[in-house]
Short mmCIF file of C-alpha atoms in Angstrom, two decimals:
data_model
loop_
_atom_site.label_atom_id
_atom_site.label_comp_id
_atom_site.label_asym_id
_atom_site.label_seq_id
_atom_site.Cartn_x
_atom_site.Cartn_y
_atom_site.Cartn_z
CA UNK A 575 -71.15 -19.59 12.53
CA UNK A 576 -72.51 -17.05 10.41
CA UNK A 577 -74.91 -15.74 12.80
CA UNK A 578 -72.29 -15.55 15.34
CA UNK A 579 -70.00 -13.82 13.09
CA UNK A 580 -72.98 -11.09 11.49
CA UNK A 581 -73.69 -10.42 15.77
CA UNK A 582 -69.71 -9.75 16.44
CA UNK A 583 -69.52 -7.25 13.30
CA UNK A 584 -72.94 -5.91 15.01
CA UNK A 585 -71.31 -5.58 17.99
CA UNK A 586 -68.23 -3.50 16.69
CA UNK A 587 -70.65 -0.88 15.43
CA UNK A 588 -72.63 -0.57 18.12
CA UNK A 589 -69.58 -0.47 21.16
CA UNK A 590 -67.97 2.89 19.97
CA UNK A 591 -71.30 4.34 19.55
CA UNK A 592 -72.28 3.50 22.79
CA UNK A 593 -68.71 4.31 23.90
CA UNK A 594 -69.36 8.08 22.23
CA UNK A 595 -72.41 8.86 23.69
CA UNK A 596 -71.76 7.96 27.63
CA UNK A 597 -68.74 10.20 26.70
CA UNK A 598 -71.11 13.29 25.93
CA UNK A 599 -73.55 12.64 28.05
CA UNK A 600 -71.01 13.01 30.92
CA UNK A 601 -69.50 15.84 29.71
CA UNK A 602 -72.65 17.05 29.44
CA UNK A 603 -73.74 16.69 32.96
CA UNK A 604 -71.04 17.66 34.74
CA UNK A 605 -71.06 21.21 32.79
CA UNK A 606 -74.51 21.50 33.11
CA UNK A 607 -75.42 20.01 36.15
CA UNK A 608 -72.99 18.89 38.55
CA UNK A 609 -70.50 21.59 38.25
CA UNK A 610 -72.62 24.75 38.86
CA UNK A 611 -74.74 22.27 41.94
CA UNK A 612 -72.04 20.71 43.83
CA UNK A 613 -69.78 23.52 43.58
CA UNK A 614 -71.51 26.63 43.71
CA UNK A 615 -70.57 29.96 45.01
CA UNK A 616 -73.25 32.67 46.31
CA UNK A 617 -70.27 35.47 46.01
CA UNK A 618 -68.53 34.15 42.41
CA UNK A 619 -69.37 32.19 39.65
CA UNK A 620 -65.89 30.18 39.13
CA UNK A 621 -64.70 29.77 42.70
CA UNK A 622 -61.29 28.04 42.74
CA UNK A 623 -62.72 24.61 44.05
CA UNK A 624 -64.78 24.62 40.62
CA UNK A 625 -61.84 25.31 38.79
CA UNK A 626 -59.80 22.48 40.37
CA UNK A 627 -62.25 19.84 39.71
CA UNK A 628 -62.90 21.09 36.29
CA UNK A 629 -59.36 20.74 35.43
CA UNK A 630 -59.55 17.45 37.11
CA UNK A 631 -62.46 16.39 35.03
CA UNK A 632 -60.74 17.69 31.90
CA UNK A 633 -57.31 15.90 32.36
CA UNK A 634 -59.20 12.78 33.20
CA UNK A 635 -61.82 12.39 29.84
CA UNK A 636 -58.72 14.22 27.60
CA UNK A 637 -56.45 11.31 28.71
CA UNK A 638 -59.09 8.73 28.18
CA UNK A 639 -60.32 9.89 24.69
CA UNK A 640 -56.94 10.59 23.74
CA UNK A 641 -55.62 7.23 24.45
CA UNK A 642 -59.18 5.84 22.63
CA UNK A 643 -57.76 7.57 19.35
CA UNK A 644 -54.34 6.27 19.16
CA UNK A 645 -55.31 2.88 20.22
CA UNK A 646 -57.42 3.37 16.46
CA UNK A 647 -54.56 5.42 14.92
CA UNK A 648 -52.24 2.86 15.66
CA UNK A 649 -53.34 -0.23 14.40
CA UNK A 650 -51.53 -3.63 15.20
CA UNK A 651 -52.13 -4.93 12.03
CA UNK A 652 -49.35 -6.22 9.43
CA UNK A 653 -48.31 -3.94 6.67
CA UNK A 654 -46.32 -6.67 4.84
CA UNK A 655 -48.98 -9.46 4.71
CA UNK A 656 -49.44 -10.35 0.73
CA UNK A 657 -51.89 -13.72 1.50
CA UNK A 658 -54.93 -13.17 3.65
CA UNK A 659 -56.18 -16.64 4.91
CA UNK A 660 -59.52 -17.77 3.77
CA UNK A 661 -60.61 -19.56 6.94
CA UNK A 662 -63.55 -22.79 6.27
CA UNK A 663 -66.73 -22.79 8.66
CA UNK A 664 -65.14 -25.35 10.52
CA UNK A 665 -62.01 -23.84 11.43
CA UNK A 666 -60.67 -25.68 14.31
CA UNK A 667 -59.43 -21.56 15.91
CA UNK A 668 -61.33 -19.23 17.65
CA UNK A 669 -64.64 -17.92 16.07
CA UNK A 670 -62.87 -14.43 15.63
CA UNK A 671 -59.48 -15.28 15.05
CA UNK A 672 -56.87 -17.44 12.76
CA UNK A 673 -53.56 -18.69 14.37
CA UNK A 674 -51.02 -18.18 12.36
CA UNK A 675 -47.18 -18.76 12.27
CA UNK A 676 -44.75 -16.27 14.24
CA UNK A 677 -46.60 -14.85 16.51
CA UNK A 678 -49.32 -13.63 14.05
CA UNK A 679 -53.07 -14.28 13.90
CA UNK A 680 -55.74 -13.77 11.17
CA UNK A 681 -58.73 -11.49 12.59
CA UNK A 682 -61.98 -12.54 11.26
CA UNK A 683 -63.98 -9.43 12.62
CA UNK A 684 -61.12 -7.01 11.62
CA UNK A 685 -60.02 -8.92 8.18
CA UNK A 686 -57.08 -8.38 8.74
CA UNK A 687 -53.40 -10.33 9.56
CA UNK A 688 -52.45 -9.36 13.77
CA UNK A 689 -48.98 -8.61 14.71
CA UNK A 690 -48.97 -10.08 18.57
CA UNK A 691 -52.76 -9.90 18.90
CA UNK A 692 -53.84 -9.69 22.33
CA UNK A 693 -57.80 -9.56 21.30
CA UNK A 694 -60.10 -7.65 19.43
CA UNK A 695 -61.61 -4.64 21.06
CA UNK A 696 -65.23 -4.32 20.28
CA UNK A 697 -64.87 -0.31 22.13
CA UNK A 698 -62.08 0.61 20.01
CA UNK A 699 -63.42 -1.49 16.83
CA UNK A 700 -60.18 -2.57 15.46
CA UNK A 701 -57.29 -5.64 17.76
CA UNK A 702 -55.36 -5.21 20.33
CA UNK A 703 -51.52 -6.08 19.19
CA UNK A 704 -48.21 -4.95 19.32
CA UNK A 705 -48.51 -0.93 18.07
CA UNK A 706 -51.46 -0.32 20.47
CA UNK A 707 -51.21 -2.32 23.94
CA UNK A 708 -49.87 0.53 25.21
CA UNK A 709 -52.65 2.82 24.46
CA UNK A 710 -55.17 0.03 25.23
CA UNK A 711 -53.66 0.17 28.93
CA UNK A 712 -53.41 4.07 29.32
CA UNK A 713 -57.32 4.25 27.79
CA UNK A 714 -58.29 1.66 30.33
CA UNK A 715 -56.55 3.40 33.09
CA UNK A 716 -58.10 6.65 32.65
CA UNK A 717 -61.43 5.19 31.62
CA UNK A 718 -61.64 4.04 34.93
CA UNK A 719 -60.67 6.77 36.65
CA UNK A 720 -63.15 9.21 34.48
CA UNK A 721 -66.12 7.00 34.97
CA UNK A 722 -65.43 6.63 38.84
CA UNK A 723 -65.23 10.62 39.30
CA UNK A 724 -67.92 11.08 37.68
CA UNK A 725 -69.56 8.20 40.00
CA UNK A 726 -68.23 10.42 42.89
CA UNK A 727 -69.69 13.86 41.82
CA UNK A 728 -73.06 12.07 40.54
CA UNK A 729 -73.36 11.02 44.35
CA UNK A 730 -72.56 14.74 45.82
CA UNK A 731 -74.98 16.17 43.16
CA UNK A 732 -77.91 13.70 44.08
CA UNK A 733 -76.97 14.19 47.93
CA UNK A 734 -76.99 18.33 47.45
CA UNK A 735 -80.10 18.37 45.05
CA UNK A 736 -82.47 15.52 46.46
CA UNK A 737 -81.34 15.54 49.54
CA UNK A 738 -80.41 11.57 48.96
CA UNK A 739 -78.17 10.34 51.69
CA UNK A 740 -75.39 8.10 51.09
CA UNK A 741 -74.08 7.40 54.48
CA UNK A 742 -75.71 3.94 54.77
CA UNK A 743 -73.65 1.39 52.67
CA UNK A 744 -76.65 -0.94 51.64
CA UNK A 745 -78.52 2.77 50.06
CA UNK A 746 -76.31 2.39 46.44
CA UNK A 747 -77.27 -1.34 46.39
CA UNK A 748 -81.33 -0.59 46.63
CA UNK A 749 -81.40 3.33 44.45
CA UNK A 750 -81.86 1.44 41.26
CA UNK A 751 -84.55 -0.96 41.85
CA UNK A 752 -86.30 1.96 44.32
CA UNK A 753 -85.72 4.73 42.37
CA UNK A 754 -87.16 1.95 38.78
CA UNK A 755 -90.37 1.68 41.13
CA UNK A 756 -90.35 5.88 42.42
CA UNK A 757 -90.43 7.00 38.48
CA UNK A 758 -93.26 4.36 37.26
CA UNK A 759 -95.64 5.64 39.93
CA UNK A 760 -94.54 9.24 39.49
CA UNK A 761 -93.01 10.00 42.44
CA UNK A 762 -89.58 11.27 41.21
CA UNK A 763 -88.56 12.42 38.04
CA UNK A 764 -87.00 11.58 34.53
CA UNK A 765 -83.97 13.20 35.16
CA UNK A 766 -83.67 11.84 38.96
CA UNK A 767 -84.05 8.38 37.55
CA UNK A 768 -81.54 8.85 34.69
CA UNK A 769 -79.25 10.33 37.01
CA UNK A 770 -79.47 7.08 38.76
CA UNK A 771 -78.88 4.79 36.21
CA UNK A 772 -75.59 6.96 34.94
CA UNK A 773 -74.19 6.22 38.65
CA UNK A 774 -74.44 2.25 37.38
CA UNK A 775 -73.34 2.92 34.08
CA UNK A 776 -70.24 4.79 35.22
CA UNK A 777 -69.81 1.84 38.19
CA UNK A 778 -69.59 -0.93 35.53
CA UNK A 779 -67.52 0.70 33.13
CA UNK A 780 -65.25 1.81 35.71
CA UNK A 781 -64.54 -1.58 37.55
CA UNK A 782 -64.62 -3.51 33.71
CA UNK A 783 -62.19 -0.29 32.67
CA UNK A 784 -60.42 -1.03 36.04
CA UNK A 785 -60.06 -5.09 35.45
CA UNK A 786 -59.25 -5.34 31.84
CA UNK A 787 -56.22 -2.24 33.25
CA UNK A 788 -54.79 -4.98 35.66
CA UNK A 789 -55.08 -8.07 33.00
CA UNK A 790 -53.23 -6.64 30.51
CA UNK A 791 -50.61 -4.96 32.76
CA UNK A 792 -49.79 -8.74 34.23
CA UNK A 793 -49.72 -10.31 30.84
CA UNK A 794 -47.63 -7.27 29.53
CA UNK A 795 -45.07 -7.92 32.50
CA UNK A 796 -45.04 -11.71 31.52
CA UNK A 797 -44.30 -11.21 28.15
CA UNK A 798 -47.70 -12.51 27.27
CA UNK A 799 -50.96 -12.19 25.46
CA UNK A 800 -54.14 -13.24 26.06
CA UNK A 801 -54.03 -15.33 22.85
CA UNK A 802 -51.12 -16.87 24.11
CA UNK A 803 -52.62 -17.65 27.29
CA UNK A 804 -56.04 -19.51 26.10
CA UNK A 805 -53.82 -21.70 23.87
CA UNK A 806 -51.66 -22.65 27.44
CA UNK A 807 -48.75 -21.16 25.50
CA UNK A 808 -45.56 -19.76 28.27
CA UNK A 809 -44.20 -16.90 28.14
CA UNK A 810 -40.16 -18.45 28.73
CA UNK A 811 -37.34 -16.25 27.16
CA UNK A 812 -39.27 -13.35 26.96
CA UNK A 813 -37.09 -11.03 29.37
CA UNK A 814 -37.81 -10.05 32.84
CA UNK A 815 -40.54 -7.98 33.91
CA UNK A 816 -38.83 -5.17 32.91
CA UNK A 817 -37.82 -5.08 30.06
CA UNK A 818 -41.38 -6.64 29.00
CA UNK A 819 -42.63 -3.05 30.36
CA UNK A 820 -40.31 -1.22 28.50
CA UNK A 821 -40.78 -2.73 25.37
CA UNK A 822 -44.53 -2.04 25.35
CA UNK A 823 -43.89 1.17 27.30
CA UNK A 824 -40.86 2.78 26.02
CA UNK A 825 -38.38 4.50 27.96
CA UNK A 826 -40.53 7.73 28.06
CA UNK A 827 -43.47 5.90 30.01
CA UNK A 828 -43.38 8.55 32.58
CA UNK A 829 -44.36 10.85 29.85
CA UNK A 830 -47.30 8.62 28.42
CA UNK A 831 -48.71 8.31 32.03
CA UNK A 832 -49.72 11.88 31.62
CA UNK A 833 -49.95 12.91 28.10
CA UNK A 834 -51.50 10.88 25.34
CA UNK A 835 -48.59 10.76 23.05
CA UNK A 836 -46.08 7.97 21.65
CA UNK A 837 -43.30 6.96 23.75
CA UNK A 838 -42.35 4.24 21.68
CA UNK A 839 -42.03 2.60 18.39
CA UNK A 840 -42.55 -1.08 18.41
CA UNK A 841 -40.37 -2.81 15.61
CA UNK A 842 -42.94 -5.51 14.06
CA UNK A 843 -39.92 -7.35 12.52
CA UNK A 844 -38.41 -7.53 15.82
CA UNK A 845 -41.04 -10.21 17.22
CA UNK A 846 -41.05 -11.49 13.61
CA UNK A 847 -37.29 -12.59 14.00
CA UNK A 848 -37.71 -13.68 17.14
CA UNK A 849 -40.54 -16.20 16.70
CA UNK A 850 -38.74 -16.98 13.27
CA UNK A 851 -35.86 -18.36 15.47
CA UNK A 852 -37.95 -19.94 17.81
CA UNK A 853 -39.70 -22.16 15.55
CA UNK A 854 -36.69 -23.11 13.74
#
């Protein structure tokens, strides 16, 4: 258990660090690379098309690393909690988190007592609960839709500059183990194969951005967490769809779509009093 334990702490070091750095990189090429390539102008350096996408571009990867930051700036964690569980190595729970009583869980990465924890987020480094699901969502949402832009442009560039053609369906599927065999006998370069490895990069982080965005927007609407739902715990008087949306979403939610701010203020002694009555 301790190995297992020393490997998850390991892990929430090394996701936002990993998390960081496909950030810049991708800034980086579309700046340096794609921009200037795909949309080039012989008669004017910023043509409007550039300026469109960069806009685009910008909107998309301010959105995502906005959201990233208050998902960290709003932590789900207690403020109240005076006892912090001491759990034995054979603790019946999870191996990186403590049920407690109303709605509350002890996480063993975070150390720290979990007002409706969802999960722990290894990207973000800190749970999932009731301050930040909203956050979580909107940073998933435009994750996605960063990394598959970027998978978009990454295509035109490699199409304009290597002449690469992407009209065949089954050519995406058989660039990385090509392109692997290309660069080790020296046919094509670093860059061209690094290029092609950011197109996978930005492809699995997209459609893992994309399915943890439609998980979490179903359990949200249920009045659920995923905690909830690997103990085979129901979601009954929790409200309609709704008002389960609203409640993690606020009345502003048309605002939050667009703008990384907070739209709500979640009431921790709200689902305290709630659960309180339940049990009783």
């Amino acid at each position: 258990m301790l190995f297992r334990m020393v490997k998850l702490r390991l892990l929430n070091t090394i996701a936002p660090v990993y998390f960081y750095t496909a950030t810049v990189v991708t800034f980086t090429l579309h700046f340096l690379l794609f921009m200037p390539t795909v949309f080039q102008s012989p008669d004017e350096a910023l043509n409007p098309t550039m300026l469109v996408h960069i806009g685009v571009f910008l909107f998309l990867i301010g959105n995502a690393l906005g959201n990233y930051t208050m998902t960290i700036w709003y932590p789900s964690e207690s403020a109240n909690e005076t006892v912090i569980p001491v759990c034995s190595p054979d603790c019946p729970d999870r191996i990186d988190a403590h049920y407690l009583l109303n709605g509350r869980h002890f996480c063993k990465v975070c150390k720290k007592v979990i007002l409706k924890r969802d999960h722990h987020c290894f990207f973000t480094g800190n749970c999932i609960g009731n301050k930040n699901m909203r956050y979580f969502i909107m940073f998933s949402i435009y994750t996605s839709c960063c990394c598959l832009y970027s998978l978009v442009i990454g295509v035109a560039y490699l199409t304009t500059e290597y002449s690469i053609s992407f009209e065949n369906p089954l050519t995406f599927l058989t660039l990385l183990p090509l392109s692997t065999g290309y660069f080790f006998l020296g046919s094509i370069s670093g860059l061209q194969f690094f290029l092609v490895i950011m197109l996978y990069v930005w492809l699995g982080i997209g459609l893992v951005s994309a399915g943890f965005c439609c998980q979490q927007l179903l359990l949200v609407a249920r009045g659920q967490t995923w905690c909830e739902l690997q103990k085979g715990q129901l979601s009954e008087g929790r409200g309609t769809w709704r008002a389960n949306l609203t409640d993690v979403f606020g009345s502003r939610w048309a605002l939050g779509l667009f703008l990384p701010v907070q739209t709500v203020e979640t009431k921790p002694g709200n689902w305290q009093v709630y659960h309180d009555h339940k049990h009783d």
